[in-house]
PDB file of C-alpha atoms in Angstrom:
ATOM      1  CA  UNK A   1     -15.434  -3.711   6.555  1.00 82.00           C
ATOM      2  CA  UNK A   2     -11.771  -2.736   6.315  1.00 89.00           C
ATOM      3  CA  UNK A   3     -12.633   0.969   6.667  1.00 89.00           C
ATOM      4  CA  UNK A   4     -14.419   0.196   9.939  1.00 93.00           C
ATOM      5  CA  UNK A   5     -11.417  -1.849  11.062  1.00 93.00           C
ATOM      6  CA  UNK A   6      -9.094   1.072  10.251  1.00 91.00           C
ATOM      7  CA  UNK A   7     -11.340   3.420  12.233  1.00 91.00           C
ATOM      8  CA  UNK A   8     -11.319   0.962  15.135  1.00 93.00           C
ATOM      9  CA  UNK A   9      -7.539   0.872  14.996  1.00 92.00           C
ATOM     10  CA  UNK A  10      -7.416   4.660  15.287  1.00 88.00           C
ATOM     11  CA  UNK A  11      -9.899   4.686  18.180  1.00 91.00           C
ATOM     12  CA  UNK A  12      -8.055   2.076  20.240  1.00 92.00           C
ATOM     13  CA  UNK A  13      -4.648   3.589  19.440  1.00 85.00           C
ATOM     14  CA  UNK A  14      -5.867   6.992  20.584  1.00 83.00           C
ATOM     15  CA  UNK A  15      -7.075   5.598  23.923  1.00 86.00           C
ATOM     16  CA  UNK A  16      -3.777   3.706  24.242  1.00 83.00           C
ATOM     17  CA  UNK A  17      -1.768   6.923  24.110  1.00 76.00           C
ATOM     18  CA  UNK A  18      -3.592   8.393  27.113  1.00 79.00           C
ATOM     19  CA  UNK A  19      -3.499   5.164  29.148  1.00 84.00           C
ATOM     20  CA  UNK A  20       0.193   4.726  28.401  1.00 79.00           C
ATOM     21  CA  UNK A  21       0.914   8.298  29.488  1.00 75.00           C
ATOM     22  CA  UNK A  22      -0.802   7.616  32.806  1.00 82.00           C
ATOM     23  CA  UNK A  23       1.385   4.529  33.165  1.00 84.00           C
ATOM     24  CA  UNK A  24       4.810   6.098  32.632  1.00 78.00           C
ATOM     25  CA  UNK A  25       4.831   9.000  35.053  1.00 79.00           C
ATOM     26  CA  UNK A  26       7.309   7.148  37.254  1.00 85.00           C
ATOM     27  CA  UNK A  27       7.879   3.950  35.267  1.00 87.00           C
ATOM     28  CA  UNK A  28      10.769   3.893  32.786  1.00 87.00           C
ATOM     29  CA  UNK A  29       9.405   4.122  29.188  1.00 83.00           C
ATOM     30  CA  UNK A  30      11.461   1.139  27.942  1.00 86.00           C
ATOM     31  CA  UNK A  31      10.263  -1.017  30.833  1.00 90.00           C
ATOM     32  CA  UNK A  32       6.691   0.186  30.303  1.00 88.00           C
ATOM     33  CA  UNK A  33       6.861  -0.732  26.614  1.00 85.00           C
ATOM     34  CA  UNK A  34       8.140  -4.221  27.408  1.00 91.00           C
ATOM     35  CA  UNK A  35       5.415  -4.800  30.021  1.00 92.00           C
ATOM     36  CA  UNK A  36       2.703  -3.536  27.671  1.00 89.00           C
ATOM     37  CA  UNK A  37       3.959  -5.887  24.963  1.00 90.00           C
ATOM     38  CA  UNK A  38       3.497  -8.875  27.296  1.00 94.00           C
ATOM     39  CA  UNK A  39      -0.162  -7.887  27.712  1.00 94.00           C
ATOM     40  CA  UNK A  40      -0.525  -7.320  23.961  1.00 91.00           C
ATOM     41  CA  UNK A  41       0.898 -10.784  23.292  1.00 94.00           C
ATOM     42  CA  UNK A  42      -1.493 -12.465  25.728  1.00 94.00           C
ATOM     43  CA  UNK A  43      -4.455 -10.532  24.316  1.00 93.00           C
ATOM     44  CA  UNK A  44      -3.486 -11.308  20.710  1.00 93.00           C
ATOM     45  CA  UNK A  45      -3.187 -15.049  21.323  1.00 95.00           C
ATOM     46  CA  UNK A  46      -6.439 -15.060  23.311  1.00 94.00           C
ATOM     47  CA  UNK A  47      -8.245 -13.457  20.365  1.00 92.00           C
ATOM     48  CA  UNK A  48      -6.604 -15.891  17.947  1.00 94.00           C
ATOM     49  CA  UNK A  49      -7.804 -18.800  20.116  1.00 94.00           C
ATOM     50  CA  UNK A  50     -11.346 -17.462  20.607  1.00 91.00           C
ATOM     51  CA  UNK A  51     -11.782 -16.935  16.871  1.00 91.00           C
ATOM     52  CA  UNK A  52     -10.460 -20.413  16.117  1.00 93.00           C
ATOM     53  CA  UNK A  53      -7.462 -19.079  14.197  1.00 94.00           C
ATOM     54  CA  UNK A  54      -4.733 -20.389  16.498  1.00 93.00           C
ATOM     55  CA  UNK A  55      -5.153 -23.854  15.022  1.00 92.00           C
ATOM     56  CA  UNK A  56      -3.919 -22.564  11.674  1.00 93.00           C
ATOM     57  CA  UNK A  57      -0.443 -21.878  13.088  1.00 93.00           C
ATOM     58  CA  UNK A  58       1.041 -24.934  11.409  1.00 92.00           C
ATOM     59  CA  UNK A  59      -0.280 -23.864   8.011  1.00 92.00           C
ATOM     60  CA  UNK A  60       1.676 -20.590   7.912  1.00 94.00           C
ATOM     61  CA  UNK A  61       4.169 -20.723   5.075  1.00 93.00           C
ATOM     62  CA  UNK A  62       7.865 -19.920   5.336  1.00 94.00           C
ATOM     63  CA  UNK A  63       7.419 -16.638   3.415  1.00 94.00           C
ATOM     64  CA  UNK A  64       4.702 -15.404   5.764  1.00 94.00           C
ATOM     65  CA  UNK A  65       6.785 -16.379   8.803  1.00 95.00           C
ATOM     66  CA  UNK A  66       9.739 -14.447   7.405  1.00 95.00           C
ATOM     67  CA  UNK A  67       7.784 -11.270   6.655  1.00 95.00           C
ATOM     68  CA  UNK A  68       5.844 -11.311   9.922  1.00 94.00           C
ATOM     69  CA  UNK A  69       9.121 -11.736  11.782  1.00 95.00           C
ATOM     70  CA  UNK A  70      10.706  -8.909   9.828  1.00 94.00           C
ATOM     71  CA  UNK A  71       7.690  -6.719  10.557  1.00 93.00           C
ATOM     72  CA  UNK A  72       8.034  -7.357  14.289  1.00 91.00           C
ATOM     73  CA  UNK A  73      11.772  -6.715  14.181  1.00 91.00           C
ATOM     74  CA  UNK A  74      11.153  -3.502  12.223  1.00 92.00           C
ATOM     75  CA  UNK A  75       8.819  -2.310  14.974  1.00 85.00           C
ATOM     76  CA  UNK A  76      11.489  -2.946  17.592  1.00 80.00           C
ATOM     77  CA  UNK A  77      14.175  -1.307  15.446  1.00 86.00           C
ATOM     78  CA  UNK A  78      11.974   1.755  15.036  1.00 85.00           C
ATOM     79  CA  UNK A  79      11.617   2.076  18.815  1.00 73.00           C
ATOM     80  CA  UNK A  80      15.381   1.704  19.330  1.00 77.00           C
ATOM     81  CA  UNK A  81      16.213   4.335  16.701  1.00 83.00           C
ATOM     82  CA  UNK A  82      13.577   6.720  18.030  1.00 77.00           C
ATOM     83  CA  UNK A  83      14.810   6.755  21.619  1.00 68.00           C
ATOM     84  CA  UNK A  84      18.440   6.867  20.496  1.00 75.00           C
ATOM     85  CA  UNK A  85      17.666   9.919  18.365  1.00 80.00           C
ATOM     86  CA  UNK A  86      15.901  11.612  21.271  1.00 67.00           C
ATOM     87  CA  UNK A  87      18.950  11.033  23.462  1.00 68.00           C
ATOM     88  CA  UNK A  88      21.164  12.774  20.903  1.00 76.00           C
ATOM     89  CA  UNK A  89      19.052  15.554  19.392  1.00 69.00           C
ATOM     90  CA  UNK A  90      16.348  18.107  20.141  1.00 61.00           C
ATOM     91  CA  UNK A  91      12.777  16.869  20.468  1.00 54.00           C
ATOM     92  CA  UNK A  92      11.567  19.467  17.959  1.00 53.00           C
ATOM     93  CA  UNK A  93      14.014  18.029  15.397  1.00 63.00           C
ATOM     94  CA  UNK A  94      13.544  14.310  16.029  1.00 71.00           C
ATOM     95  CA  UNK A  95       9.756  14.083  16.348  1.00 62.00           C
ATOM     96  CA  UNK A  96       8.833  15.698  12.996  1.00 64.00           C
ATOM     97  CA  UNK A  97      11.152  13.302  11.156  1.00 75.00           C
ATOM     98  CA  UNK A  98       9.678  10.279  12.945  1.00 75.00           C
ATOM     99  CA  UNK A  99       6.130  11.457  12.193  1.00 71.00           C
ATOM    100  CA  UNK A 100       6.823  11.356   8.448  1.00 77.00           C
ATOM    101  CA  UNK A 101       6.602   7.540   8.588  1.00 83.00           C
ATOM    102  CA  UNK A 102       2.900   7.657   7.667  1.00 80.00           C
ATOM    103  CA  UNK A 103       3.585   9.569   4.458  1.00 85.00           C
ATOM    104  CA  UNK A 104       6.533   7.293   3.669  1.00 88.00           C
ATOM    105  CA  UNK A 105       4.246   4.267   4.101  1.00 87.00           C
ATOM    106  CA  UNK A 106       1.732   5.742   1.664  1.00 85.00           C
ATOM    107  CA  UNK A 107       4.440   6.340  -0.946  1.00 87.00           C
ATOM    108  CA  UNK A 108       5.880   2.837  -0.489  1.00 88.00           C
ATOM    109  CA  UNK A 109       2.423   1.303  -0.850  1.00 87.00           C
ATOM    110  CA  UNK A 110       1.956   3.182  -4.116  1.00 86.00           C
ATOM    111  CA  UNK A 111       5.307   1.990  -5.438  1.00 87.00           C
ATOM    112  CA  UNK A 112       5.251  -1.616  -4.205  1.00 88.00           C
ATOM    113  CA  UNK A 113       1.563  -2.532  -4.308  1.00 86.00           C
ATOM    114  CA  UNK A 114       0.491  -0.407  -7.264  1.00 86.00           C
ATOM    115  CA  UNK A 115      -1.993   1.598  -5.194  1.00 82.00           C
ATOM    116  CA  UNK A 116      -2.002   4.446  -7.712  1.00 82.00           C
ATOM    117  CA  UNK A 117      -5.736   4.996  -8.149  1.00 82.00           C
ATOM    118  CA  UNK A 118      -6.564   8.688  -7.721  1.00 82.00           C
ATOM    119  CA  UNK A 119      -2.836   9.376  -7.651  1.00 85.00           C
ATOM    120  CA  UNK A 120      -3.031  13.209  -7.751  1.00 89.00           C
ATOM    121  CA  UNK A 121      -5.455  13.171  -4.809  1.00 88.00           C
ATOM    122  CA  UNK A 122      -3.260  10.788  -2.806  1.00 87.00           C
ATOM    123  CA  UNK A 123      -0.150  12.881  -3.398  1.00 89.00           C
ATOM    124  CA  UNK A 124      -1.960  16.095  -2.469  1.00 92.00           C
ATOM    125  CA  UNK A 125      -3.432  14.516   0.672  1.00 89.00           C
ATOM    126  CA  UNK A 126      -0.029  13.067   1.613  1.00 88.00           C
ATOM    127  CA  UNK A 127       1.527  16.521   1.364  1.00 92.00           C
ATOM    128  CA  UNK A 128      -1.296  17.951   3.491  1.00 91.00           C
ATOM    129  CA  UNK A 129      -0.876  15.208   6.114  1.00 86.00           C
ATOM    130  CA  UNK A 130       2.864  15.900   6.252  1.00 87.00           C
ATOM    131  CA  UNK A 131       2.325  19.640   6.631  1.00 90.00           C
ATOM    132  CA  UNK A 132      -0.370  19.163   9.265  1.00 86.00           C
ATOM    133  CA  UNK A 133       1.825  16.758  11.235  1.00 80.00           C
ATOM    134  CA  UNK A 134       4.699  19.229  11.291  1.00 80.00           C
ATOM    135  CA  UNK A 135       2.315  21.963  12.454  1.00 84.00           C
ATOM    136  CA  UNK A 136       1.238  19.784  15.386  1.00 76.00           C
ATOM    137  CA  UNK A 137       4.764  19.308  16.702  1.00 68.00           C
ATOM    138  CA  UNK A 138       5.485  21.455  19.730  1.00 58.00           C
ATOM    139  CA  UNK A 139       8.620  23.512  19.398  1.00 54.00           C
ATOM    140  CA  UNK A 140      10.966  23.160  22.379  1.00 49.00           C
ATOM    141  CA  UNK A 141      14.402  24.277  23.292  1.00 46.00           C
ATOM    142  CA  UNK A 142      17.166  21.760  23.620  1.00 45.00           C
ATOM    143  CA  UNK A 143      17.232  20.181  27.075  1.00 44.00           C
ATOM    144  CA  UNK A 144      20.973  19.639  26.964  1.00 46.00           C
ATOM    145  CA  UNK A 145      22.862  21.993  24.669  1.00 49.00           C
ATOM    146  CA  UNK A 146      26.224  20.354  25.414  1.00 51.00           C
ATOM    147  CA  UNK A 147      24.922  16.913  24.426  1.00 47.00           C
ATOM    148  CA  UNK A 148      23.402  18.276  21.231  1.00 47.00           C
ATOM    149  CA  UNK A 149      26.647  20.021  20.322  1.00 51.00           C
ATOM    150  CA  UNK A 150      28.711  16.898  21.026  1.00 51.00           C
ATOM    151  CA  UNK A 151      26.640  14.691  18.736  1.00 52.00           C
ATOM    152  CA  UNK A 152      26.098  17.259  16.000  1.00 55.00           C
ATOM    153  CA  UNK A 153      23.748  15.920  13.327  1.00 68.00           C
ATOM    154  CA  UNK A 154      24.299  12.242  14.175  1.00 75.00           C
ATOM    155  CA  UNK A 155      20.761  12.135  15.613  1.00 78.00           C
ATOM    156  CA  UNK A 156      19.471  12.593  12.056  1.00 82.00           C
ATOM    157  CA  UNK A 157      20.564   9.082  11.067  1.00 87.00           C
ATOM    158  CA  UNK A 158      18.591   7.529  13.920  1.00 87.00           C
ATOM    159  CA  UNK A 159      15.541   9.773  13.413  1.00 85.00           C
ATOM    160  CA  UNK A 160      15.376   8.831   9.732  1.00 87.00           C
ATOM    161  CA  UNK A 161      15.898   5.194  10.710  1.00 89.00           C
ATOM    162  CA  UNK A 162      12.940   5.409  13.089  1.00 88.00           C
ATOM    163  CA  UNK A 163      10.659   6.694  10.338  1.00 87.00           C
ATOM    164  CA  UNK A 164      11.912   4.184   7.765  1.00 90.00           C
ATOM    165  CA  UNK A 165      11.516   1.179  10.083  1.00 92.00           C
ATOM    166  CA  UNK A 166       8.042   2.341  11.134  1.00 86.00           C
ATOM    167  CA  UNK A 167       7.006   2.538   7.486  1.00 90.00           C
ATOM    168  CA  UNK A 168       8.561  -0.849   6.712  1.00 92.00           C
ATOM    169  CA  UNK A 169       6.554  -2.379   9.570  1.00 90.00           C
ATOM    170  CA  UNK A 170       3.281  -1.896   7.692  1.00 86.00           C
ATOM    171  CA  UNK A 171       4.695  -2.848   4.292  1.00 91.00           C
ATOM    172  CA  UNK A 172       6.299  -6.063   5.579  1.00 93.00           C
ATOM    173  CA  UNK A 173       3.164  -6.986   7.516  1.00 89.00           C
ATOM    174  CA  UNK A 174       1.035  -6.474   4.397  1.00 87.00           C
ATOM    175  CA  UNK A 175       3.134  -9.107   2.597  1.00 90.00           C
ATOM    176  CA  UNK A 176       3.354 -11.473   5.568  1.00 92.00           C
ATOM    177  CA  UNK A 177      -0.365 -11.429   6.306  1.00 89.00           C
ATOM    178  CA  UNK A 178      -1.376 -12.686   2.852  1.00 87.00           C
ATOM    179  CA  UNK A 179      -3.192 -16.005   3.294  1.00 89.00           C
ATOM    180  CA  UNK A 180      -2.835 -15.868   7.100  1.00 93.00           C
ATOM    181  CA  UNK A 181      -5.831 -15.146   9.389  1.00 92.00           C
ATOM    182  CA  UNK A 182      -5.368 -11.574  10.617  1.00 88.00           C
ATOM    183  CA  UNK A 183      -5.704 -12.345  14.348  1.00 92.00           C
ATOM    184  CA  UNK A 184      -3.160 -15.153  14.108  1.00 94.00           C
ATOM    185  CA  UNK A 185      -0.786 -12.965  12.094  1.00 92.00           C
ATOM    186  CA  UNK A 186      -1.008 -10.267  14.775  1.00 91.00           C
ATOM    187  CA  UNK A 187      -0.238 -12.812  17.509  1.00 94.00           C
ATOM    188  CA  UNK A 188       2.757 -14.240  15.635  1.00 94.00           C
ATOM    189  CA  UNK A 189       4.147 -10.816  14.832  1.00 92.00           C
ATOM    190  CA  UNK A 190       3.784  -9.687  18.450  1.00 92.00           C
ATOM    191  CA  UNK A 191       6.097 -12.528  19.553  1.00 94.00           C
ATOM    192  CA  UNK A 192       8.948 -10.867  17.690  1.00 93.00           C
ATOM    193  CA  UNK A 193       8.024  -7.404  18.983  1.00 90.00           C
ATOM    194  CA  UNK A 194       8.152  -8.820  22.525  1.00 93.00           C
ATOM    195  CA  UNK A 195      11.672 -10.162  21.996  1.00 93.00           C
ATOM    196  CA  UNK A 196      12.839  -6.787  20.675  1.00 89.00           C
ATOM    197  CA  UNK A 197      11.183  -4.869  23.536  1.00 90.00           C
ATOM    198  CA  UNK A 198      12.803  -6.962  26.268  1.00 93.00           C
ATOM    199  CA  UNK A 199      16.115  -6.977  24.420  1.00 90.00           C
ATOM    200  CA  UNK A 200      16.139  -3.189  24.621  1.00 88.00           C
ATOM    201  CA  UNK A 201      15.459  -3.357  28.374  1.00 92.00           C
ATOM    202  CA  UNK A 202      18.246  -5.897  28.874  1.00 94.00           C
ATOM    203  CA  UNK A 203      20.805  -4.052  26.741  1.00 89.00           C
ATOM    204  CA  UNK A 204      20.101  -0.828  28.627  1.00 88.00           C
ATOM    205  CA  UNK A 205      20.526  -2.640  31.965  1.00 94.00           C
ATOM    206  CA  UNK A 206      16.971  -1.841  33.105  1.00 94.00           C
ATOM    207  CA  UNK A 207      15.834  -5.350  34.063  1.00 95.00           C
ATOM    208  CA  UNK A 208      15.934  -4.511  37.811  1.00 95.00           C
ATOM    209  CA  UNK A 209      13.366  -1.779  37.152  1.00 94.00           C
ATOM    210  CA  UNK A 210      10.992  -4.382  35.694  1.00 92.00           C
ATOM    211  CA  UNK A 211      10.742  -6.365  38.928  1.00 92.00           C
ATOM    212  CA  UNK A 212       7.199  -6.372  40.390  1.00 88.00           C
ATOM    213  CA  UNK A 213       8.458  -4.826  43.632  1.00 89.00           C
ATOM    214  CA  UNK A 214       9.911  -1.893  41.704  1.00 90.00           C
ATOM    215  CA  UNK A 215       6.693  -1.069  39.843  1.00 91.00           C
ATOM    216  CA  UNK A 216       3.908   1.261  40.900  1.00 91.00           C
ATOM    217  CA  UNK A 217       0.698  -0.800  41.066  1.00 91.00           C
ATOM    218  CA  UNK A 218      -1.530   2.002  39.790  1.00 93.00           C
ATOM    219  CA  UNK A 219       0.737   2.626  36.819  1.00 92.00           C
ATOM    220  CA  UNK A 220       0.982  -1.105  36.209  1.00 93.00           C
ATOM    221  CA  UNK A 221      -2.815  -1.212  35.919  1.00 94.00           C
ATOM    222  CA  UNK A 222      -2.796   1.584  33.355  1.00 93.00           C
ATOM    223  CA  UNK A 223      -0.024  -0.182  31.426  1.00 91.00           C
ATOM    224  CA  UNK A 224      -2.062  -3.386  31.398  1.00 93.00           C
ATOM    225  CA  UNK A 225      -5.106  -1.522  30.076  1.00 94.00           C
ATOM    226  CA  UNK A 226      -2.975   0.196  27.454  1.00 91.00           C
ATOM    227  CA  UNK A 227      -1.675  -3.223  26.444  1.00 90.00           C
ATOM    228  CA  UNK A 228      -5.242  -4.451  25.877  1.00 93.00           C
ATOM    229  CA  UNK A 229      -6.139  -1.391  23.785  1.00 92.00           C
ATOM    230  CA  UNK A 230      -2.870  -1.742  21.858  1.00 88.00           C
ATOM    231  CA  UNK A 231      -3.745  -5.345  21.087  1.00 90.00           C
ATOM    232  CA  UNK A 232      -7.235  -4.319  19.951  1.00 92.00           C
ATOM    233  CA  UNK A 233      -5.735  -1.595  17.775  1.00 92.00           C
ATOM    234  CA  UNK A 234      -3.264  -3.995  16.161  1.00 86.00           C
ATOM    235  CA  UNK A 235      -5.978  -6.581  15.499  1.00 91.00           C
ATOM    236  CA  UNK A 236      -8.090  -3.953  13.736  1.00 93.00           C
ATOM    237  CA  UNK A 237      -5.105  -2.499  11.904  1.00 90.00           C
ATOM    238  CA  UNK A 238      -3.818  -5.748  10.433  1.00 87.00           C
ATOM    239  CA  UNK A 239      -7.319  -6.829   9.449  1.00 90.00           C
ATOM    240  CA  UNK A 240      -7.623  -3.496   7.638  1.00 92.00           C
ATOM    241  CA  UNK A 241      -4.325  -3.738   5.751  1.00 88.00           C
ATOM    242  CA  UNK A 242      -5.057  -7.369   4.871  1.00 87.00           C
ATOM    243  CA  UNK A 243      -8.384  -6.540   3.268  1.00 88.00           C
ATOM    244  CA  UNK A 244      -7.938  -2.904   2.288  1.00 89.00           C
ATOM    245  CA  UNK A 245      -5.649  -0.358   0.665  1.00 87.00           C
ATOM    246  CA  UNK A 246      -2.516   0.371   2.716  1.00 86.00           C
ATOM    247  CA  UNK A 247      -2.179   3.930   1.432  1.00 82.00           C
ATOM    248  CA  UNK A 248      -5.695   4.646   2.785  1.00 83.00           C
ATOM    249  CA  UNK A 249      -5.575   2.528   5.956  1.00 87.00           C
ATOM    250  CA  UNK A 250      -2.401   4.164   7.271  1.00 80.00           C
ATOM    251  CA  UNK A 251      -3.685   7.775   7.294  1.00 80.00           C
ATOM    252  CA  UNK A 252      -7.000   6.658   8.830  1.00 86.00           C
ATOM    253  CA  UNK A 253      -5.054   4.913  11.571  1.00 83.00           C
ATOM    254  CA  UNK A 254      -3.152   8.171  11.945  1.00 73.00           C
ATOM    255  CA  UNK A 255      -6.389   9.781  13.123  1.00 79.00           C
ATOM    256  CA  UNK A 256      -5.617   8.174  16.483  1.00 80.00           C
ATOM    257  CA  UNK A 257      -3.999  11.551  17.175  1.00 74.00           C
ATOM    258  CA  UNK A 258      -7.463  13.114  17.045  1.00 79.00           C
ATOM    259  CA  UNK A 259      -8.732  10.611  19.611  1.00 80.00           C
ATOM    260  CA  UNK A 260      -5.717  10.894  21.910  1.00 77.00           C
ATOM    261  CA  UNK A 261      -5.768  14.710  21.844  1.00 77.00           C
ATOM    262  CA  UNK A 262      -9.483  14.690  22.651  1.00 82.00           C
ATOM    263  CA  UNK A 263      -8.975  12.327  25.593  1.00 77.00           C
ATOM    264  CA  UNK A 264      -5.930  14.278  26.782  1.00 75.00           C
ATOM    265  CA  UNK A 265      -7.901  17.516  26.724  1.00 81.00           C
ATOM    266  CA  UNK A 266     -10.768  16.062  28.779  1.00 82.00           C
ATOM    267  CA  UNK A 267      -8.941  13.595  31.029  1.00 76.00           C
ATOM    268  CA  UNK A 268      -5.519  15.188  31.444  1.00 70.00           C
ATOM    269  CA  UNK A 269      -6.675  18.796  30.954  1.00 78.00           C
ATOM    270  CA  UNK A 270      -4.044  19.447  28.310  1.00 73.00           C
ATOM    271  CA  UNK A 271      -4.332  22.551  26.143  1.00 79.00           C
ATOM    272  CA  UNK A 272      -3.252  23.025  22.541  1.00 78.00           C
ATOM    273  CA  UNK A 273      -2.124  25.987  20.491  1.00 83.00           C
ATOM    274  CA  UNK A 274      -4.086  27.263  17.510  1.00 89.00           C
ATOM    275  CA  UNK A 275      -1.230  26.102  15.301  1.00 87.00           C
ATOM    276  CA  UNK A 276      -1.499  22.538  16.612  1.00 83.00           C
ATOM    277  CA  UNK A 277      -5.285  22.499  16.207  1.00 87.00           C
ATOM    278  CA  UNK A 278      -4.963  23.862  12.671  1.00 91.00           C
ATOM    279  CA  UNK A 279      -2.487  21.096  11.889  1.00 86.00           C
ATOM    280  CA  UNK A 280      -4.841  18.489  13.343  1.00 84.00           C
ATOM    281  CA  UNK A 281      -7.707  19.842  11.235  1.00 89.00           C
ATOM    282  CA  UNK A 282      -5.546  19.684   8.109  1.00 90.00           C
ATOM    283  CA  UNK A 283      -4.538  16.070   8.804  1.00 84.00           C
ATOM    284  CA  UNK A 284      -8.158  15.101   9.503  1.00 86.00           C
ATOM    285  CA  UNK A 285      -9.569  16.699   6.341  1.00 90.00           C
ATOM    286  CA  UNK A 286      -6.810  15.222   4.140  1.00 88.00           C
ATOM    287  CA  UNK A 287      -7.309  11.761   5.648  1.00 83.00           C
ATOM    288  CA  UNK A 288     -11.070  11.819   5.194  1.00 84.00           C
ATOM    289  CA  UNK A 289     -10.663  13.028   1.607  1.00 86.00           C
ATOM    290  CA  UNK A 290      -8.331  10.117   0.901  1.00 80.00           C
ATOM    291  CA  UNK A 291     -10.684   7.610   2.550  1.00 77.00           C
ATOM    292  CA  UNK A 292     -13.747   8.851   0.668  1.00 80.00           C
ATOM    293  CA  UNK A 293     -12.379   9.545  -2.811  1.00 76.00           C
ATOM    294  CA  UNK A 294      -9.105   7.607  -3.175  1.00 65.00           C
TER     295      UNK A 294
END
């Protein structure tokens, strides 16, 4: 069951990437993220209510509340660090570091949850996933050489922070979701993500851009749809990590890249280099090997 949930998470996350891209052509990314999170929150609580889990809200213990809150805050912190790093450093330097969060999550799950079965295979697959991810990153020249020179290597701190917080999100959620219905846990956690998302918009003085009159209706529709698919992905993901093995769930969820690249190629007519496709193949094979034999 949890393997199917992990696969569902990857499918919905892959569709989300394409829908979100269609929704941010003119809409500010921070504003788009905040709007999407509102939809995710509504969807998550609707699912919690329809499955009869919302009534268990009062039974959530203090420890679960704390870890679910920390997981939501970690998600927001990861977003903040990521965009700060991009504003200070080259894309081809920041993105590969951020992408290592999946491997970091696997290693943390091994250390903290004792998920050391088939350890040599997991380590080999983790190395392959890392290599494949780096191969998929498009190399670009710096957009602003003066900005890069002014900040030096300061971007590295934020890029590493983005990866660390992204990894901590899954680990903290794994602890917080123990004994809590997965749909309800997702809804509770999303409340804290929402606060972080709108805090970023407010601190960056972008609230005027979030007014309905300032938004493109077509893009708003795509953002709403991406919010629904994000919510579906999160519901599947947290069900999977609640019932399954984190070090296996995370790389399966990572296969959302396969889905998003497929949709982008057919819907957006994007083309990929042989190097990127080879990297995708490596990530896919390593992930499937871990899911089947780990």
